[in-house]
């Protein structure tokens, strides 16, 4: 029963950000919910990472999160409306593994950007939170998680499985709805218990 429009945009292009919000506002009015979900990954040893790969990952996974949130916040404040911004971080922003230095650094930055924006915007009724997913099978990692390395990762997850497509729904709906009206600056971990597991 809902209505949607598809708007193409390069998340790293400042002009494209403004055009996307303009198009969304034309269709629906002020954007009151923003989910920053775009991301890329780069695997490999830190000592072998080219500068351009570092910059590409940080630009997409951290810079874009800030600038899209900034644009949403500016428009919400101008319209004197309340809203919710949810940034998709990662458990790798809270704990690290080998071969993910740029991704982990960017996602840790997302957690801190979320907190800083939450503090600045709370008084205007704009809530900013993050979700830190664990291992979910996506197009980006399907081959890796289907390998023996993926099987080893699965064995380390207390729930014994990777995340399914609907496993983020509860956290997301909480953070954008009135049920989460007193939550801001939080990072909700959705990882099947992997990060909190104590190794013997």
Tab-separated table of C-alpha atoms in Angstrom, residues 83-87 89 94 108-123 125-132 175 180-189:
chain	number	residue	atom	x	y	z
A	83	UNK	CA	13.420	12.985	11.947
A	84	UNK	CA	15.630	9.947	12.280
A	85	UNK	CA	18.957	9.145	10.665
A	86	UNK	CA	20.303	5.593	10.811
A	87	UNK	CA	23.873	4.920	9.733
A	89	UNK	CA	28.165	0.676	10.661
A	94	UNK	CA	33.965	-2.219	17.158
A	108	UNK	CA	34.603	2.958	13.448
A	109	UNK	CA	34.347	6.478	12.078
A	110	UNK	CA	30.657	5.922	11.349
A	111	UNK	CA	30.077	5.043	15.003
A	112	UNK	CA	31.782	8.249	16.139
A	113	UNK	CA	30.068	10.423	13.503
A	114	UNK	CA	26.757	8.991	14.713
A	115	UNK	CA	27.490	9.990	18.317
A	116	UNK	CA	28.702	13.468	17.379
A	117	UNK	CA	25.692	14.210	15.174
A	118	UNK	CA	23.334	12.850	17.828
A	119	UNK	CA	24.699	15.283	20.413
A	120	UNK	CA	24.398	18.241	18.055
A	121	UNK	CA	20.943	17.476	16.673
A	122	UNK	CA	19.042	16.032	19.639
A	123	UNK	CA	17.752	19.402	20.809
A	125	UNK	CA	14.334	16.448	17.526
A	126	UNK	CA	16.599	14.800	14.980
A	127	UNK	CA	17.764	11.423	16.271
A	128	UNK	CA	20.915	9.823	14.897
A	129	UNK	CA	21.724	6.169	15.568
A	130	UNK	CA	23.698	3.356	13.991
A	131	UNK	CA	23.278	-0.353	13.390
A	132	UNK	CA	26.366	-2.562	13.469
A	175	UNK	CA	15.339	3.401	15.532
A	180	UNK	CA	12.680	4.592	19.758
A	181	UNK	CA	11.876	8.229	20.453
A	182	UNK	CA	14.301	8.415	23.408
A	183	UNK	CA	17.173	6.667	21.638
A	184	UNK	CA	19.910	8.734	20.027
A	185	UNK	CA	23.653	8.285	19.663
A	186	UNK	CA	23.321	4.515	20.054
A	187	UNK	CA	24.892	1.736	18.032
A	188	UNK	CA	22.736	-1.384	17.974
A	189	UNK	CA	24.762	-4.535	17.339
